[in-house]
Short mmCIF file of C-alpha atoms in Angstrom, two decimals:
data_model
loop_
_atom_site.label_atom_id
_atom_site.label_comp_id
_atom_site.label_asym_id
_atom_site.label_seq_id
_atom_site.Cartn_x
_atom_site.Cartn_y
_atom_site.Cartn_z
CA UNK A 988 16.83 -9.33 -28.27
CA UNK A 989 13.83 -10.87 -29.18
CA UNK A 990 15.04 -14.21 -30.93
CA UNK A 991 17.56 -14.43 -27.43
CA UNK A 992 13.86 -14.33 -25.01
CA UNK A 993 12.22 -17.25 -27.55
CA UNK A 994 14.93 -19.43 -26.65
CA UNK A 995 14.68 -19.69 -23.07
CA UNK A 996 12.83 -22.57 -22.00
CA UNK A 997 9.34 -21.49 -19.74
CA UNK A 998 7.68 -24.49 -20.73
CA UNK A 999 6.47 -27.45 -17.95
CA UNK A 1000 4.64 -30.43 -18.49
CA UNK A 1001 1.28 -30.75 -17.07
CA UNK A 1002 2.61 -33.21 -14.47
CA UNK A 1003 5.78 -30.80 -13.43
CA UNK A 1004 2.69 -28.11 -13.17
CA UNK A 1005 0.56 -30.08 -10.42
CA UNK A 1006 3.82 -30.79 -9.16
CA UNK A 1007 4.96 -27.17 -9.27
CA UNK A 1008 1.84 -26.48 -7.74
CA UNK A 1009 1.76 -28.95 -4.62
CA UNK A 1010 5.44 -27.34 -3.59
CA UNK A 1011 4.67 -23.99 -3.48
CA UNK A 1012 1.50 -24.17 -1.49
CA UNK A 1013 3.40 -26.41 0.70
CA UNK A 1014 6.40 -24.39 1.16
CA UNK A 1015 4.19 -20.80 1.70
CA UNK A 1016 1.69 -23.09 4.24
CA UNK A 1017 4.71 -24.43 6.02
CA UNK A 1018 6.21 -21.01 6.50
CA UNK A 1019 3.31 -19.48 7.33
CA UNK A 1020 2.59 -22.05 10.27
CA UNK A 1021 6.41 -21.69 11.48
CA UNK A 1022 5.73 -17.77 11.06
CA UNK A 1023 2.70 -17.67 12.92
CA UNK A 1024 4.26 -19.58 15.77
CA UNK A 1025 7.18 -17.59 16.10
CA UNK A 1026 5.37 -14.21 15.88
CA UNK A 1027 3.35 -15.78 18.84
CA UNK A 1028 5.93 -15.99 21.30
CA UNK A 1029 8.05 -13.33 20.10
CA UNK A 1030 5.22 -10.99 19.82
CA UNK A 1031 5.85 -8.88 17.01
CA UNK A 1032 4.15 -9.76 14.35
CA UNK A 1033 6.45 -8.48 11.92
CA UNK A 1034 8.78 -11.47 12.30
CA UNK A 1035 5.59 -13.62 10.84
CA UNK A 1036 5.38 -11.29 7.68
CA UNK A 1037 9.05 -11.97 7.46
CA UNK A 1038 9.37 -15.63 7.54
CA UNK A 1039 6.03 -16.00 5.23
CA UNK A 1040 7.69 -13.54 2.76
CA UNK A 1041 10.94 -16.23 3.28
CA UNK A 1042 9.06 -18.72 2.00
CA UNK A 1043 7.55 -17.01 -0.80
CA UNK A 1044 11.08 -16.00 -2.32
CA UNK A 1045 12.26 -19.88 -1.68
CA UNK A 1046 9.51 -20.57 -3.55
CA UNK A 1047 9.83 -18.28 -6.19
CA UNK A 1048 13.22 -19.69 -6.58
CA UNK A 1049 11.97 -23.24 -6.96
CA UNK A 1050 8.92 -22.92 -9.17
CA UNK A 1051 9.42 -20.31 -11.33
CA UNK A 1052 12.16 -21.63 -13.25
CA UNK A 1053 11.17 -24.50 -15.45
CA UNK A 1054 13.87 -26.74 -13.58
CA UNK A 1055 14.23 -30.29 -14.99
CA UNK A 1056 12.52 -32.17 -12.23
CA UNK A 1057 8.96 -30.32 -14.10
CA UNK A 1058 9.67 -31.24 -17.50
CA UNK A 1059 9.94 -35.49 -16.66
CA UNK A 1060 6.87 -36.38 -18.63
CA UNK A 1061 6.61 -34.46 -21.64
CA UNK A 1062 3.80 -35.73 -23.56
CA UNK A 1063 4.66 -37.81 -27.15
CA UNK A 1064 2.90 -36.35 -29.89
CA UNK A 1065 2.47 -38.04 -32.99
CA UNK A 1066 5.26 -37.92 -35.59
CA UNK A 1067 4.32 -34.83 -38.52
CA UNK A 1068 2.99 -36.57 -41.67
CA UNK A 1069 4.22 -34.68 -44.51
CA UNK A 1070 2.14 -35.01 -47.30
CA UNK A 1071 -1.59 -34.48 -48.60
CA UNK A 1072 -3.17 -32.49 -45.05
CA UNK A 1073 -2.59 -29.51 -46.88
CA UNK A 1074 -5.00 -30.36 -49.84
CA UNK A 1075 -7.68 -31.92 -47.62
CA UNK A 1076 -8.06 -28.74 -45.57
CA UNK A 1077 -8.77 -26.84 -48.77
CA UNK A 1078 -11.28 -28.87 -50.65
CA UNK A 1079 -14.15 -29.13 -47.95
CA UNK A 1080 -14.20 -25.20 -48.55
CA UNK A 1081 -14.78 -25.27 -51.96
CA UNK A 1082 -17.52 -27.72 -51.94
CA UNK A 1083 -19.24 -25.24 -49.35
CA UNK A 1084 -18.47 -22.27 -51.70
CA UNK A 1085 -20.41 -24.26 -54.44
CA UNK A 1086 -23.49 -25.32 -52.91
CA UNK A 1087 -23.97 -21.76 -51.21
CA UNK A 1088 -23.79 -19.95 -54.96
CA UNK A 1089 -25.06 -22.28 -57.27
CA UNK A 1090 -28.83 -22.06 -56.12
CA UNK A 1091 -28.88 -18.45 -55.47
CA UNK A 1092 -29.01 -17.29 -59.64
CA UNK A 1093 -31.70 -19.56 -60.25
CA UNK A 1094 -34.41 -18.90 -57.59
CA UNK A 1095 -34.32 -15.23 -58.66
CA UNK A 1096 -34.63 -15.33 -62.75
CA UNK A 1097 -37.30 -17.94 -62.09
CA UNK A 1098 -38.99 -15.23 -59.27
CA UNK A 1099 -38.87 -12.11 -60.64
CA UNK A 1100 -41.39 -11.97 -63.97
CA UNK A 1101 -43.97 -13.47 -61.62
CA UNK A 1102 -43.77 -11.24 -58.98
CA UNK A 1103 -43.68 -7.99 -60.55
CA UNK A 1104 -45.65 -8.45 -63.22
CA UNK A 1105 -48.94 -10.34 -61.43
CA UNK A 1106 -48.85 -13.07 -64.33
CA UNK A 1107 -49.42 -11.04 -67.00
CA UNK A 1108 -46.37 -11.04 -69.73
CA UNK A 1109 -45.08 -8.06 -70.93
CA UNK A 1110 -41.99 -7.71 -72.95
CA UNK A 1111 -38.74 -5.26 -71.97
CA UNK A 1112 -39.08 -1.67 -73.23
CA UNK A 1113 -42.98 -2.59 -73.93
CA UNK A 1114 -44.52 0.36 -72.69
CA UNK A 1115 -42.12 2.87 -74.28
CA UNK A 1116 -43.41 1.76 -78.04
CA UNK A 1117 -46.92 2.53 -77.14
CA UNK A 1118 -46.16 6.16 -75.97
CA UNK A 1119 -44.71 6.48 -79.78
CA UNK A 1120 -47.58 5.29 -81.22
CA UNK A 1121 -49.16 8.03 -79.43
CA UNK A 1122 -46.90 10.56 -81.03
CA UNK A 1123 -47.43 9.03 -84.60
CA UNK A 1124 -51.31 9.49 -84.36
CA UNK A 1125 -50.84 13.33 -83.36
CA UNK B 132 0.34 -22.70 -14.68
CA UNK B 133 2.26 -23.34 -17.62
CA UNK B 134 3.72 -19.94 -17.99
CA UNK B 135 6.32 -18.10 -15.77
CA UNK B 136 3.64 -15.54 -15.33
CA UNK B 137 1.10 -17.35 -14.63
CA UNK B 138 2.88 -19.32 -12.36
CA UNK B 139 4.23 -16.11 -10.55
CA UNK B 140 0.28 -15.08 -10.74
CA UNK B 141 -1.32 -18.27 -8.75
CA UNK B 142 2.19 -17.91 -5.98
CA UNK B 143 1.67 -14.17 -5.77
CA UNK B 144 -2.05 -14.75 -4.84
CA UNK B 145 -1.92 -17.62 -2.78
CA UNK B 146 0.96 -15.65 -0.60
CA UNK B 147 -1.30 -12.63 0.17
CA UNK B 148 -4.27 -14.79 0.95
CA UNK B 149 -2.43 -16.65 3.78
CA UNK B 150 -1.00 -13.00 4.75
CA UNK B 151 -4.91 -12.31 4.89
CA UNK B 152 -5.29 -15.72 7.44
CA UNK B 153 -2.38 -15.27 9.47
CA UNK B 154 -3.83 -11.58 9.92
CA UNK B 155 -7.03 -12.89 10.68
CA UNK B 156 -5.18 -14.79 13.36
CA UNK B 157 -3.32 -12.40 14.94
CA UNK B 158 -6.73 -10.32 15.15
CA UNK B 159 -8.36 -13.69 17.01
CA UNK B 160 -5.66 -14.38 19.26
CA UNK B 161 -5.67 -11.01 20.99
CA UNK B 162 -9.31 -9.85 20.41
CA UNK B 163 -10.91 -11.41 23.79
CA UNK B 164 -8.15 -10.02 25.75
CA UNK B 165 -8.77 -7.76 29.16
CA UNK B 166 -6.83 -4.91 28.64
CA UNK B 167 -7.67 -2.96 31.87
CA UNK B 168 -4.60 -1.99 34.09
CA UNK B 169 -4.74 -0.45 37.47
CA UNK B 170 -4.04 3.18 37.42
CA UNK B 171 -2.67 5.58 40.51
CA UNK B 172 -3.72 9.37 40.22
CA UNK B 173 -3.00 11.54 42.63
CA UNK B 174 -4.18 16.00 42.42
CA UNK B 175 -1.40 18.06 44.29
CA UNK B 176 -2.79 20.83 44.05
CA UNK B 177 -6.15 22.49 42.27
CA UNK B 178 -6.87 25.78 41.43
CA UNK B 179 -10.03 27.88 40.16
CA UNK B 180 -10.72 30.79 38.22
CA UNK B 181 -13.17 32.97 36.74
CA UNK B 182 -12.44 34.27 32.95
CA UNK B 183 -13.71 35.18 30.07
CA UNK B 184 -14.45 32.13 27.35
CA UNK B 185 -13.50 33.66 24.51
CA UNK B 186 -13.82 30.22 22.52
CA UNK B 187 -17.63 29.46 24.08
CA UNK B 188 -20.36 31.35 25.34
CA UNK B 189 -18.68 35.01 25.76
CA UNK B 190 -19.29 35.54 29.31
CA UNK B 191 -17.03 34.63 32.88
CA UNK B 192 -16.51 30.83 32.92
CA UNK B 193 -15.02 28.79 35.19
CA UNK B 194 -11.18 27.19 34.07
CA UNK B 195 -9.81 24.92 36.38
CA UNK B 196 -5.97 24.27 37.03
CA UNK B 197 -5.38 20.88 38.33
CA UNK B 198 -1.78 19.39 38.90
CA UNK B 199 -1.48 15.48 39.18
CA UNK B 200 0.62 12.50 39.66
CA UNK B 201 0.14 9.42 37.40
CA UNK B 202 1.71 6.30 37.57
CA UNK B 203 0.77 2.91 36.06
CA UNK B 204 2.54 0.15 34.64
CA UNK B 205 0.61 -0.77 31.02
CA UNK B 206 3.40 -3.39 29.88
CA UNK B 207 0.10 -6.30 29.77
CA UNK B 208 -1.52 -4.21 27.18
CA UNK B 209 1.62 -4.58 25.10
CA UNK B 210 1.66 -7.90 22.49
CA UNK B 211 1.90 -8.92 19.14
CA UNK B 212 -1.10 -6.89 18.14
CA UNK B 213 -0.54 -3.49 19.76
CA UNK B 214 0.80 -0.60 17.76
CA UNK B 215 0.17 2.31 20.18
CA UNK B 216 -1.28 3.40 23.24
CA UNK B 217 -3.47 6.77 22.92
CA UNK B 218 -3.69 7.99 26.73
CA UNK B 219 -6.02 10.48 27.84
CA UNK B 220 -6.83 11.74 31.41
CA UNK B 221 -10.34 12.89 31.19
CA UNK B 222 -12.23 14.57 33.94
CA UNK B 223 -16.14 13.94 34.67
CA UNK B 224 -18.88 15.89 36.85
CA UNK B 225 -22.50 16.61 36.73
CA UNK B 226 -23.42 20.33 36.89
CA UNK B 227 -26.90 21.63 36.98
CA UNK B 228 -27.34 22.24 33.04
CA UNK B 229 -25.62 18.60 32.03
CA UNK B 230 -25.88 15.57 33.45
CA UNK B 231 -22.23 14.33 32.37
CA UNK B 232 -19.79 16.82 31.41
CA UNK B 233 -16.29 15.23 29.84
CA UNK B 234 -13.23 17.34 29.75
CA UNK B 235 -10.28 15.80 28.31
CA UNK B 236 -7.41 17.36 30.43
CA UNK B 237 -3.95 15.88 29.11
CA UNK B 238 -2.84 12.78 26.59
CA UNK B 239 0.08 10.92 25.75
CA UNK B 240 0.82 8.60 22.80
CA UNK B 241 3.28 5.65 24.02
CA UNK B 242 4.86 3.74 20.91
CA UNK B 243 5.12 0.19 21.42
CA UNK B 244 9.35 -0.77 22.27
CA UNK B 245 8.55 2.61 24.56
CA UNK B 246 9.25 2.14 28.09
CA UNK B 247 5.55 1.00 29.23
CA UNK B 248 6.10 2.09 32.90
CA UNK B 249 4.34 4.98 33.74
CA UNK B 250 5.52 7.40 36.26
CA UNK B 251 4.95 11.19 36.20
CA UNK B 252 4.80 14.04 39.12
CA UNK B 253 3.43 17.18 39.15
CA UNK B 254 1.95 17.14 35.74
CA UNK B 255 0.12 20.09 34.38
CA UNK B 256 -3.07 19.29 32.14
CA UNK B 257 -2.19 20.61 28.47
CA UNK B 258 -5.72 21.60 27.60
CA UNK B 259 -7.66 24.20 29.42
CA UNK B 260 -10.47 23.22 31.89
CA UNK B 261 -13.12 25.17 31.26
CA UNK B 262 -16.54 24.87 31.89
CA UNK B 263 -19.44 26.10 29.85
CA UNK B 264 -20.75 28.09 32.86
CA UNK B 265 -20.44 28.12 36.91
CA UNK B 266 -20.38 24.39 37.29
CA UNK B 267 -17.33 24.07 38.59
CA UNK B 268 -17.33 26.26 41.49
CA UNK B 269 -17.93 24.19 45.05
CA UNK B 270 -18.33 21.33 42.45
CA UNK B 271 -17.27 17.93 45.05
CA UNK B 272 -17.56 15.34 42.54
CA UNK B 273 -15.14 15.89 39.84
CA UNK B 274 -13.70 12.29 38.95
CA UNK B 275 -10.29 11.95 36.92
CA UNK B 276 -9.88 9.11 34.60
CA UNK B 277 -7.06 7.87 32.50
CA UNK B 278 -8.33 5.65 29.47
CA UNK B 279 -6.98 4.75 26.18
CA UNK B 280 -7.09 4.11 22.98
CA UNK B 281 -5.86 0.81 21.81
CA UNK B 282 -4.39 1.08 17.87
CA UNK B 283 -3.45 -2.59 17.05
CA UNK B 284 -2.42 -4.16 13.50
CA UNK B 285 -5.48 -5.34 12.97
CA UNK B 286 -8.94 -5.52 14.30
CA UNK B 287 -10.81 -3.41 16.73
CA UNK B 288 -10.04 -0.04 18.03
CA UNK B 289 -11.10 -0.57 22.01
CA UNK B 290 -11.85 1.93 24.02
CA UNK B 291 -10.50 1.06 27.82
CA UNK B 292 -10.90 2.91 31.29
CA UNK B 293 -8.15 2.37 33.16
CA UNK B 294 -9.37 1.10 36.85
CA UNK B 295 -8.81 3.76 39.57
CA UNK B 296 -10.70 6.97 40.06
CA UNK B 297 -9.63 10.28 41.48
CA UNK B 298 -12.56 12.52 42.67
CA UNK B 299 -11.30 16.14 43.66
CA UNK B 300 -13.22 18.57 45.36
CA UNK B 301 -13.09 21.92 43.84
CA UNK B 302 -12.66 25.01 45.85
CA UNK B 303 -15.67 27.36 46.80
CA UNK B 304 -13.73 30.28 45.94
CA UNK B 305 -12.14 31.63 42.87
CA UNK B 306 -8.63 32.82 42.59
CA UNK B 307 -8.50 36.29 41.66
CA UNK B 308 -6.54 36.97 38.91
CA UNK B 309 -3.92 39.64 39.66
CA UNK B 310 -4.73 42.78 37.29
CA UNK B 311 -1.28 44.92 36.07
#
């Protein structure tokens, strides 16, 4: 069922919209002006909801639709170029990918012995090998 | 506008707000319109008794029986913006403990495509007339009214007094009420 819906054309240009447009406000306006007037001197205003619910099914009928007269000026887009848009779309992204990691390593092995250690150097494990000293003298 | 929804959207929406205008217009063309009619009322006959209010202040009030004529023709109230007519005959008179007492004695609800001619004899009110006390006794200023209610399509809900007035003097004595 699906596929069968995909197929039917709803599509208007942006002229046929304006144009779509214009007619329906015209054709509800119109009706409502004849629907007032009659209402008026038949006095029931019943007849008015009527005739401006006429003119909203006649329009209905004529804008809905995507008739031919709205599709006129379909717009000319530029013929598909086959080749090479798929590989400039991916290398901007991997330039950005670089620049974001490649700093990142480097800042912190050149931050950390400063910062936790107040400028004084002391080797990994340091502190265990005096605690067996300890031990030795004992 | 480039959908059939959307389209359908913007139509739908621009239909009901010229439904909204053309309502507005209706209201307009028939709001500043006089919708007082000459009314005839004639009392045939009036009659007074003395009973116990069981709905009011438990004691022996006075219920009045009134019989009237009405006519009146109210097809100029009728146009494009008139639903119904609420009719009411309503009765008014000053008594010593109020300064206006309003009874409402008898209505009528006439549809629009009704026949608009009134014309009725020897109507009995269909709610009782009682009084919250003595007032009505030897009262000589009891006027009748008709007025209605005007229930249009849109707008306003007026409240009109028909013109013509029927004052009825009420008798000085009660009926008695035959015991069995």
């Amino acid at each position: 069922m699906l596929p069968i819906f995909k197929t039917i054309p709803t599509h208007m240009d942006y002229k046929g919209q304006k144009l779509a447009e214009q007619i329906f406000q015209g054709i509800i306006l119109i009706s409502a002006v004849i629907g007032f007037v009659c209402g008026l001197i038949v006095e029931q205003f019943g007849w008015t909801v009527y005739i401006v619910l006429a003119g909203f099914a006649v329009s209905c009928v004529l804008t809905l639709p995507p008739w031919p007269m709205y599709r006129r000026n379909p717009l000319s887009w530029q013929p598909a170029i086959p080749e090479s848009s798929g590989e400039s779309c991916q290398k901007p992204q991997e330039s950005i990918k670089k620049k974001k990691h490649k700093p990142y390593p480097r800042k912190t092995l050149a931050a950390s012995p400063s910062q936790h250690n107040h400028g004084t150097f002391h080797p990994p494990y340091g502190h265990g090998g005096t605690a067996a000293e300890t031990k030795k003298d004992t | 506008m480039n959908t059939v929804l959307s389209r359908a959207n913007s139509l739908f929406a621009f239909s009901l707000s010229v439904m909204a205008a053309l309502t507005f217009g209706c209201f307009i063309t028939t709001a500043f319109k006089d919708r007082r009619v000459p009314v005839d009322i004639h009392v045939s006959k009036v009659m007074l008794k003395n009973v116990d209010d069981f709905t009011g202040p438990r004691e022996r009030s006075d219920l009045g029986f009134i019989t009237f004529d009405l006519s009146a023709n109210l097809q100029p109230i009728f146009d494009w913006n008139v639903k119904q007519l609420f009719l009411y005959l309503s009765a008014e008179y000053t008594t010593r403990n109020n300064a206006l007492n309003q009874v409402v004695l008898w209505d009528k609800i006439v549809l629009r495509g009704e026949n608009p001619k009134l014309y009725l004899r020897d109507m009995k009110s269909k709610y009782f007339f009682f009084d919250d006390g003595n007032g009505l006794r030897a009262n000589k200023n009891i006027t009748l009214t008709l007025s209605w209610n005007v229930v249009p399509n849109a707008g306003l809900l007026p409240l009109v007094a028909g013109s013509g007035h029927m004052s009825v003097p009420f008798p000085e004595t009660y009926e008695m009420t035959k015991s069995y």
